[in-house]
mmCIF file with all atom_site columns, C-alpha atoms in Angstrom:
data_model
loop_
_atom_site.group_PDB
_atom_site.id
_atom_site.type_symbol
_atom_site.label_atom_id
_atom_site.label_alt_id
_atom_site.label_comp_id
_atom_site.label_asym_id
_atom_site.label_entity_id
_atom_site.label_seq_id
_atom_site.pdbx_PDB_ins_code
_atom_site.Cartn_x
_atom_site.Cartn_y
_atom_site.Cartn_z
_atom_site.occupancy
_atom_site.B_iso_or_equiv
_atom_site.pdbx_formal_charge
_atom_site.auth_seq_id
_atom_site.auth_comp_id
_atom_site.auth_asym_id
_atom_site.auth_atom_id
_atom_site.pdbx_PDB_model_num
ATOM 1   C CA . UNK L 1 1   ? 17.157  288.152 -86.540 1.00 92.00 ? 1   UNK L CA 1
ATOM 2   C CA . UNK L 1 2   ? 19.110  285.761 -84.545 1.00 93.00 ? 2   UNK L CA 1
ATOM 3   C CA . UNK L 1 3   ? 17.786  284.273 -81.125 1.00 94.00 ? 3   UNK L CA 1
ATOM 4   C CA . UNK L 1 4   ? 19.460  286.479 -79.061 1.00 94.00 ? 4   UNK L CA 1
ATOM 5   C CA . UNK L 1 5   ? 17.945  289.494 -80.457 1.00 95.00 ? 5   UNK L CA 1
ATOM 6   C CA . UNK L 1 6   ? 14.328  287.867 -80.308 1.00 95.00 ? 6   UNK L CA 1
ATOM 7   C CA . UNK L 1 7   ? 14.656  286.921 -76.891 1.00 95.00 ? 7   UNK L CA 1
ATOM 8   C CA . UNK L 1 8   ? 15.580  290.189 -76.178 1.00 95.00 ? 8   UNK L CA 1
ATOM 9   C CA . UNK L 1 9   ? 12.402  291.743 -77.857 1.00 95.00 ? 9   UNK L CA 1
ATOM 10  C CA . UNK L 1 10  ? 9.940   288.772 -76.506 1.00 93.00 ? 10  UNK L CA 1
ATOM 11  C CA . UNK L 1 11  ? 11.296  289.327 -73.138 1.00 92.00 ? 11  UNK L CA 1
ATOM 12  C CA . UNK L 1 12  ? 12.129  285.572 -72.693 1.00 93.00 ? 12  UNK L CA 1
ATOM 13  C CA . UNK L 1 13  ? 15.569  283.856 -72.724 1.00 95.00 ? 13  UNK L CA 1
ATOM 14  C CA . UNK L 1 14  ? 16.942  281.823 -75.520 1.00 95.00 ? 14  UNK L CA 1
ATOM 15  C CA . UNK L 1 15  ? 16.641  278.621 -73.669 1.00 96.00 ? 15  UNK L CA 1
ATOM 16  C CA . UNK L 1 16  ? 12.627  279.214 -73.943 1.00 95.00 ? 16  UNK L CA 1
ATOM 17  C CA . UNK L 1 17  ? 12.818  279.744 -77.334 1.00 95.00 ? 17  UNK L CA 1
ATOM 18  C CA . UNK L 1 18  ? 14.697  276.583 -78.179 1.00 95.00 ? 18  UNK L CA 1
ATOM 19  C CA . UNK L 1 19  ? 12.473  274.550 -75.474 1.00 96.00 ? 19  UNK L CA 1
ATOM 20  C CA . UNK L 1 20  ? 9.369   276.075 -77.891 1.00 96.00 ? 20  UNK L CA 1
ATOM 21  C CA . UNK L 1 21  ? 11.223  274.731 -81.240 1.00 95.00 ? 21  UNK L CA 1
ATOM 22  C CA . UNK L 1 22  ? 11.590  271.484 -79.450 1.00 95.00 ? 22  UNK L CA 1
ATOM 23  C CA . UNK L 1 23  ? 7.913   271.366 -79.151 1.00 95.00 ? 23  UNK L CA 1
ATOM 24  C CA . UNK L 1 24  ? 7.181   272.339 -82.357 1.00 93.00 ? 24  UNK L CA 1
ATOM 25  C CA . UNK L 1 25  ? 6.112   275.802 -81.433 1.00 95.00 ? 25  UNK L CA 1
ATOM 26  C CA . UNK L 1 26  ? 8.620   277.956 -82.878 1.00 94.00 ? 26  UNK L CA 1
ATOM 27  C CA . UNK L 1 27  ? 10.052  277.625 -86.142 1.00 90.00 ? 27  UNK L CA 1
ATOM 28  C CA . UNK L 1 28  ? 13.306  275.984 -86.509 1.00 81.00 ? 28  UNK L CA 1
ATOM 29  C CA . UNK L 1 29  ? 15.011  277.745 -89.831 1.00 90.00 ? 29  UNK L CA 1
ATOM 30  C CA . UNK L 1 30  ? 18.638  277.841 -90.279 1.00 91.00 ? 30  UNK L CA 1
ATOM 31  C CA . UNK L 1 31  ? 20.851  279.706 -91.723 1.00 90.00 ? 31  UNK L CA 1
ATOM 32  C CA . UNK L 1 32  ? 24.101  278.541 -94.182 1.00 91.00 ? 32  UNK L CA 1
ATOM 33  C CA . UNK L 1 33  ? 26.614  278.221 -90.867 1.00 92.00 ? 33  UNK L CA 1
ATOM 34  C CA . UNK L 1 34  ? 23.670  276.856 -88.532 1.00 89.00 ? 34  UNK L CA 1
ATOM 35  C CA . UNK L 1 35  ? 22.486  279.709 -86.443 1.00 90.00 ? 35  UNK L CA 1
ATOM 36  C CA . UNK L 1 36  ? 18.662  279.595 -85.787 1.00 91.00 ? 36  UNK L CA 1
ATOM 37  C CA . UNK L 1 37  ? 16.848  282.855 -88.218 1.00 94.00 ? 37  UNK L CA 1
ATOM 38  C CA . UNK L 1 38  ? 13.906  284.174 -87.206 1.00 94.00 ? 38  UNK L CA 1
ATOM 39  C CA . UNK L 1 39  ? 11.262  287.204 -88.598 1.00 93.00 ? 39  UNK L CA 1
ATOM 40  C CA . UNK L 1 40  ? 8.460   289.578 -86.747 1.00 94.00 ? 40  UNK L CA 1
ATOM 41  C CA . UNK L 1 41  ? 6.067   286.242 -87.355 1.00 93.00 ? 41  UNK L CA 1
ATOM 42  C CA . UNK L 1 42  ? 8.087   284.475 -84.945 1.00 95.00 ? 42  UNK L CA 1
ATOM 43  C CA . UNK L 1 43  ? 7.993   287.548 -82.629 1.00 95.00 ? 43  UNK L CA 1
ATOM 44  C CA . UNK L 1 44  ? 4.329   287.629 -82.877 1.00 95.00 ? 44  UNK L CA 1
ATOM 45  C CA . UNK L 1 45  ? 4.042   284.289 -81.761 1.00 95.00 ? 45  UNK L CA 1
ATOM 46  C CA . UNK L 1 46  ? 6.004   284.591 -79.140 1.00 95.00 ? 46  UNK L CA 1
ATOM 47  C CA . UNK L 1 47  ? 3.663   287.485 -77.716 1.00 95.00 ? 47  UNK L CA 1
ATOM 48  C CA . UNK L 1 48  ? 0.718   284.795 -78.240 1.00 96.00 ? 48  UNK L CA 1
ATOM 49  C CA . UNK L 1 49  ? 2.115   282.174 -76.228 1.00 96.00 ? 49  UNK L CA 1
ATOM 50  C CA . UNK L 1 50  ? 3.338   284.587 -73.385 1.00 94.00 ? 50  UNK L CA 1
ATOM 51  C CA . UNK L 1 51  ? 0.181   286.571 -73.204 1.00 95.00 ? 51  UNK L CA 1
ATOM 52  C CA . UNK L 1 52  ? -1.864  283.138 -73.187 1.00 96.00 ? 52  UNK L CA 1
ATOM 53  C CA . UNK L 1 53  ? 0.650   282.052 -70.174 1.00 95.00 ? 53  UNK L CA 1
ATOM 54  C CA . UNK L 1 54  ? 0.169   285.104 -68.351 1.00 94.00 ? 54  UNK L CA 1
ATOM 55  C CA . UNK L 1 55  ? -3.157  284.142 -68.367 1.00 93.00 ? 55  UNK L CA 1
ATOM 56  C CA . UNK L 1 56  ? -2.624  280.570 -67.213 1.00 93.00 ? 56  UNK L CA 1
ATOM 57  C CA . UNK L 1 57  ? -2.711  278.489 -70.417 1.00 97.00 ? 57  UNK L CA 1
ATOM 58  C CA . UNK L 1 58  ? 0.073   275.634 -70.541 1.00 95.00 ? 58  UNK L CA 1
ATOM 59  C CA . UNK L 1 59  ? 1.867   275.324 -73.296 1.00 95.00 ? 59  UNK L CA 1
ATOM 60  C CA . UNK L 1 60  ? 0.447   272.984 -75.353 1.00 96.00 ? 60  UNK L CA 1
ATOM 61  C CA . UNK L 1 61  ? -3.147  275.167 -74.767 1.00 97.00 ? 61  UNK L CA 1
ATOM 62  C CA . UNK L 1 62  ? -1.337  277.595 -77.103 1.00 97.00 ? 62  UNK L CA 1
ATOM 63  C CA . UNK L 1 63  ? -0.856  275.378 -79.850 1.00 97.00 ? 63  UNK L CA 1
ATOM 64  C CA . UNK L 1 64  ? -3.589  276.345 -81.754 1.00 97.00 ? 64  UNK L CA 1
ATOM 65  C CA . UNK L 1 65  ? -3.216  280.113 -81.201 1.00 97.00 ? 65  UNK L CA 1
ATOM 66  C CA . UNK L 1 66  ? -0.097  279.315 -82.864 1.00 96.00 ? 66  UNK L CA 1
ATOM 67  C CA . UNK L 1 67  ? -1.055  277.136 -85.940 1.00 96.00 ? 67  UNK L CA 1
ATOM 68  C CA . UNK L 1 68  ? -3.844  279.953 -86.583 1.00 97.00 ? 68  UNK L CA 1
ATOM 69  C CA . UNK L 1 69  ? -1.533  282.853 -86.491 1.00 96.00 ? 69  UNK L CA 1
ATOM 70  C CA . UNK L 1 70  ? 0.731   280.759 -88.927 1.00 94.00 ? 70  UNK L CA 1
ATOM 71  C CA . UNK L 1 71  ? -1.916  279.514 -91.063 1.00 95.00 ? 71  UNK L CA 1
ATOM 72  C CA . UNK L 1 72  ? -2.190  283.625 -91.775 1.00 94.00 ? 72  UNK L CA 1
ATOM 73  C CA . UNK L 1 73  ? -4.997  284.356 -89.717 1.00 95.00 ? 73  UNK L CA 1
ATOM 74  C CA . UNK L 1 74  ? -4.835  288.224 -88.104 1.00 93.00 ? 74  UNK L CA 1
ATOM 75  C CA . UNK L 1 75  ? -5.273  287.249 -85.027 1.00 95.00 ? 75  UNK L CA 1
ATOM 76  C CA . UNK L 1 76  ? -4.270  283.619 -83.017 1.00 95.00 ? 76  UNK L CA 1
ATOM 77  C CA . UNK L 1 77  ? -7.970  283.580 -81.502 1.00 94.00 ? 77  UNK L CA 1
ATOM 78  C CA . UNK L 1 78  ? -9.863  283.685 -84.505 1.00 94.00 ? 78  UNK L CA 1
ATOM 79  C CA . UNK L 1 79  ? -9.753  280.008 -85.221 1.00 97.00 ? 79  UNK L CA 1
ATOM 80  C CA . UNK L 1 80  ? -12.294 277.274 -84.142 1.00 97.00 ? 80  UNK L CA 1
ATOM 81  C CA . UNK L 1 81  ? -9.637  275.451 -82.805 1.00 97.00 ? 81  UNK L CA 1
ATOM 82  C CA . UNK L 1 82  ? -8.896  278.574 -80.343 1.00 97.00 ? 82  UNK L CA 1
ATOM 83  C CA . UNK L 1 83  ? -12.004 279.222 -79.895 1.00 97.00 ? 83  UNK L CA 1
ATOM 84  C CA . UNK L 1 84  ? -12.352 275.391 -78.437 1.00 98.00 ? 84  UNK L CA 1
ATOM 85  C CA . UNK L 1 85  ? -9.700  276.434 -75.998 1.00 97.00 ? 85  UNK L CA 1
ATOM 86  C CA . UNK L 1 86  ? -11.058 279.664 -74.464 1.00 97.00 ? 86  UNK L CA 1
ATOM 87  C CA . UNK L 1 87  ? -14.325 277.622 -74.032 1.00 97.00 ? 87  UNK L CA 1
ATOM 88  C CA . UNK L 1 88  ? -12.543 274.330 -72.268 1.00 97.00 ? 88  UNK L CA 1
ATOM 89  C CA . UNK L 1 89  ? -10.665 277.196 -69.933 1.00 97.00 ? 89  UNK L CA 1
ATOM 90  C CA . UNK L 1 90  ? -13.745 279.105 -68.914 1.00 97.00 ? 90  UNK L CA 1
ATOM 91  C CA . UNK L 1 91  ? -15.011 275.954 -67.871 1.00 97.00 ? 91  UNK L CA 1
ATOM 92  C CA . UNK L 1 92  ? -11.995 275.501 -66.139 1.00 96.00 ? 92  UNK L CA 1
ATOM 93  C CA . UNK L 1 93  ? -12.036 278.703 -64.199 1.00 96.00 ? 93  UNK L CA 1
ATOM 94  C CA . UNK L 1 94  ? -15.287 278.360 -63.317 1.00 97.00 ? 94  UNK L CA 1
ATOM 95  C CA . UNK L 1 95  ? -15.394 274.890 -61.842 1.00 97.00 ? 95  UNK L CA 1
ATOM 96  C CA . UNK L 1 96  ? -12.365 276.884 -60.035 1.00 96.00 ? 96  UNK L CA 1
ATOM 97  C CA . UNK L 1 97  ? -13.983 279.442 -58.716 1.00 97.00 ? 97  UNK L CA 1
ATOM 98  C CA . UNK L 1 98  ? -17.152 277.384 -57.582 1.00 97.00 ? 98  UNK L CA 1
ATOM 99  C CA . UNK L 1 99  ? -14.409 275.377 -55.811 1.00 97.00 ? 99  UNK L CA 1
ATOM 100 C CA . UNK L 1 100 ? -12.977 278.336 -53.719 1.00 97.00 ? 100 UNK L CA 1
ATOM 101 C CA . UNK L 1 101 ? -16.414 279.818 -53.395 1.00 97.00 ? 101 UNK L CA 1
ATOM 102 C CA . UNK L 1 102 ? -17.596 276.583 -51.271 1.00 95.00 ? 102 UNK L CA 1
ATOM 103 C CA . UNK L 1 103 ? -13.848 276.768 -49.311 1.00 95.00 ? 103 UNK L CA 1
ATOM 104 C CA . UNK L 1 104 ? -14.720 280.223 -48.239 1.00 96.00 ? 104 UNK L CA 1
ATOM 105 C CA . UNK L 1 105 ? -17.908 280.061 -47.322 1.00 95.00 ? 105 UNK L CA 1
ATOM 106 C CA . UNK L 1 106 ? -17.227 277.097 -45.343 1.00 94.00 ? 106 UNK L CA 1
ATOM 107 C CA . UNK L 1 107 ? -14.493 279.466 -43.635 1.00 93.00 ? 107 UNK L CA 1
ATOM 108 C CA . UNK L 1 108 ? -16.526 281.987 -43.393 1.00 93.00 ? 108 UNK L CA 1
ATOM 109 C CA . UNK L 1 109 ? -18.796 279.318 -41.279 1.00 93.00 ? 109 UNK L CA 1
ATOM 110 C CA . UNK L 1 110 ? -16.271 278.504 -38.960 1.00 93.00 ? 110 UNK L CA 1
ATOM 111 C CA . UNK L 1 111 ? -15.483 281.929 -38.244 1.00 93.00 ? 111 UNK L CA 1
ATOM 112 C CA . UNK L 1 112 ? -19.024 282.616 -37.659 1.00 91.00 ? 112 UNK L CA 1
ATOM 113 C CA . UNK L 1 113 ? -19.126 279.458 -35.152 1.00 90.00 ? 113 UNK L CA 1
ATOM 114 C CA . UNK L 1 114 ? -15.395 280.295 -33.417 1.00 89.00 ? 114 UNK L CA 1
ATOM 115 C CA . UNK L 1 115 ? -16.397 283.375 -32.411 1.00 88.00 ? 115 UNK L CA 1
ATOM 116 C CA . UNK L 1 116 ? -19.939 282.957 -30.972 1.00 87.00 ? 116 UNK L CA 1
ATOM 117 C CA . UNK L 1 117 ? -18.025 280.346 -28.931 1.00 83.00 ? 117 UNK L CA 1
ATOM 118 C CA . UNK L 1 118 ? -15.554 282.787 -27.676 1.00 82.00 ? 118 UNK L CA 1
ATOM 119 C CA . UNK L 1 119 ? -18.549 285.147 -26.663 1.00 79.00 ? 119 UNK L CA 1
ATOM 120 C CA . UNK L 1 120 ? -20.283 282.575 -25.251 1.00 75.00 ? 120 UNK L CA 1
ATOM 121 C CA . UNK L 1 121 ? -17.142 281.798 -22.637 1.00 70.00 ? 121 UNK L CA 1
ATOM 122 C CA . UNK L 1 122 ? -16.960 285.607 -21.369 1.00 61.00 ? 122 UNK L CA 1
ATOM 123 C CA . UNK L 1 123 ? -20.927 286.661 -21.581 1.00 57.00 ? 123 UNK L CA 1
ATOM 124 C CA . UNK L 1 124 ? -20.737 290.085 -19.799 1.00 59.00 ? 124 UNK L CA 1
ATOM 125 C CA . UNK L 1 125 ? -17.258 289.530 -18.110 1.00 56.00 ? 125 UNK L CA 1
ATOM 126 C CA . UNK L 1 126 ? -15.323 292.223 -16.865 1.00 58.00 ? 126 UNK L CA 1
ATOM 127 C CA . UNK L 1 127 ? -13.827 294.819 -18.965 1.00 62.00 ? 127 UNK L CA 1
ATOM 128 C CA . UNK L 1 128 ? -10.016 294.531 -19.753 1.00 58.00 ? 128 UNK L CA 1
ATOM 129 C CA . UNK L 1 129 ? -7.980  296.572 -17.457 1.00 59.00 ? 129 UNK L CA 1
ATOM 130 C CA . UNK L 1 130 ? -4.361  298.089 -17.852 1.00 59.00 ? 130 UNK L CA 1
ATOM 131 C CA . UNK L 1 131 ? -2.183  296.255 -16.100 1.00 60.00 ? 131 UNK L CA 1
ATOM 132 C CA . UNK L 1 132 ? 0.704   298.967 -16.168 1.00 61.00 ? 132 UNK L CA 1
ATOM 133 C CA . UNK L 1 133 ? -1.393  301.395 -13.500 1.00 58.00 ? 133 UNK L CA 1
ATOM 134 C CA . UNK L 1 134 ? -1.130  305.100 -13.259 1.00 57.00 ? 134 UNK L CA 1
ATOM 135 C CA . UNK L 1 135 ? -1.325  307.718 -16.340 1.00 57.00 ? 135 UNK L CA 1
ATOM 136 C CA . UNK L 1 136 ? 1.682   307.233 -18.674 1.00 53.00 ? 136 UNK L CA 1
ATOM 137 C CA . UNK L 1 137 ? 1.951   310.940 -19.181 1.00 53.00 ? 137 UNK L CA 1
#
């Protein structure tokens, strides 16, 4: 298929796919009069890197999904190499979350402390009153 038609079915644009041959990603085969070829392997990578960058991997995180799948392995995860990456982004996420966990519960403290203060400056005050008078109805 040509890269129109792949970009088509991988849902991308043909100036991703040539950015990925630039980096080695994607295959860069040829035909006779110069237009870029390309097979269901190629479209099967393609799904690996997008799903892997939905999830937040960079680019060059998929690399190994990549050289797994086209070293004729089922699946792009089932390399040590992959493997390696999943690990090194858990860690990532994790140090992540721990990070917003401590930002919220430091909000969550200032909250806590904002509005005792703003009870504290009306202890028992009056009750709010309608300023408009009279029954609306």
């Amino acid at each position: 298929m040509r890269i129109g038609e792949l970009a088509a079915r991988a849902g991308t644009t043909t100036r991703t796919l040539r950015y990925y041959e630039s980096r080695g990603l994607l295959p860069a085969r040829r035909t006779g009069n110069g237009y870029r070829t390309y097979d269901e392997s190629d479209l099967r990578l393609l799904r690996q890197i997008r799903t892997l960058q939905d999830f937040g991997f960079d680019l060059e995180e998929t690399r190994p999904f990549v050289e797994c799948l086209r070293a004729g392995h089922p699946e792009g995860d089932s390399c040590p190499a992959s493997l390696a990456v999943y690990r090194r982004k858990l860690g990532e996420l994790d140090s992540l979350i721990g990070e917003l966990t401590t930002v919220r519960d430091t909000v969550a403290r200032q909250l806590a402390r904002a509005e005792l203060a703003v009870e504290a400056e009306v202890p028992g005050g009056p009750e709010p009153v309608c300023e408009l008078g009279g029954d609306p109805w």
